[in-house]
């Protein structure tokens, strides 16, 4: 694998994992907000 290929893969993986964790954090925040309202 060339260096540029590895860098591209890292960027794509970063976006995938970043989006995944963002979705998780948002869902967790919504859940905890629900508990506070009750």
PDB file of C-alpha atoms in Angstrom:
ATOM      1  CA  UNK A   1       0.000   0.000   0.000  1.00  0.00           C
ATOM      2  CA  UNK A   2       1.223   3.484  -0.796  1.00  0.00           C
ATOM      3  CA  UNK A   3       1.323   6.240   1.787  1.00  0.00           C
ATOM      4  CA  UNK A   4      -1.495   8.179   0.104  1.00  0.00           C
ATOM      5  CA  UNK A   5      -3.689   5.064   0.182  1.00  0.00           C
ATOM      6  CA  UNK A   6      -3.079   4.623   3.901  1.00  0.00           C
ATOM      7  CA  UNK A   7      -3.828   8.299   4.569  1.00  0.00           C
ATOM      8  CA  UNK A   8      -7.065   8.105   2.567  1.00  0.00           C
ATOM      9  CA  UNK A   9      -8.134   4.986   4.470  1.00  0.00           C
ATOM     10  CA  UNK A  10      -7.373   6.680   7.794  1.00  0.00           C
ATOM     11  CA  UNK A  11      -9.454   9.726   6.844  1.00  0.00           C
ATOM     12  CA  UNK A  12     -12.397   7.579   5.729  1.00  0.00           C
ATOM     13  CA  UNK A  13     -12.209   5.442   8.878  1.00  0.00           C
ATOM     14  CA  UNK A  14     -12.006   8.609  10.967  1.00  0.00           C
ATOM     15  CA  UNK A  15     -15.179   9.950   9.369  1.00  0.00           C
ATOM     16  CA  UNK A  16     -17.001   6.630   9.847  1.00  0.00           C
ATOM     17  CA  UNK A  17     -16.014   6.265  13.505  1.00  0.00           C
ATOM     18  CA  UNK A  18     -16.532   9.981  14.162  1.00  0.00           C
ATOM     19  CA  UNK A  19     -20.069   9.816  12.793  1.00  0.00           C
ATOM     20  CA  UNK A  20     -20.744   6.618  14.737  1.00  0.00           C
ATOM     21  CA  UNK A  21     -19.636   8.140  18.046  1.00  0.00           C
ATOM     22  CA  UNK A  22     -21.504  11.386  17.287  1.00  0.00           C
ATOM     23  CA  UNK A  23     -24.718   9.405  16.753  1.00  0.00           C
ATOM     24  CA  UNK A  24     -24.117   7.480  19.984  1.00  0.00           C
ATOM     25  CA  UNK A  25     -23.452  10.670  21.959  1.00  0.00           C
ATOM     26  CA  UNK A  26     -26.568  12.340  20.540  1.00  0.00           C
ATOM     27  CA  UNK A  27     -28.745   9.330  21.390  1.00  0.00           C
ATOM     28  CA  UNK A  28     -27.313   9.140  24.909  1.00  0.00           C
ATOM     29  CA  UNK A  29     -27.934  12.861  25.405  1.00  0.00           C
ATOM     30  CA  UNK A  30     -31.555  12.530  24.265  1.00  0.00           C
ATOM     31  CA  UNK A  31     -32.092   9.585  26.626  1.00  0.00           C
ATOM     32  CA  UNK A  32     -30.669  11.427  29.641  1.00  0.00           C
ATOM     33  CA  UNK A  33     -32.731  14.520  28.750  1.00  0.00           C
ATOM     34  CA  UNK A  34     -35.873  12.360  28.787  1.00  0.00           C
ATOM     35  CA  UNK A  35     -35.062  11.105  32.281  1.00  0.00           C
ATOM     36  CA  UNK A  36     -34.648  14.658  33.572  1.00  0.00           C
ATOM     37  CA  UNK A  37     -38.047  15.725  32.183  1.00  0.00           C
ATOM     38  CA  UNK A  38     -39.811  12.873  33.974  1.00  0.00           C
TER      39      UNK A  38
END
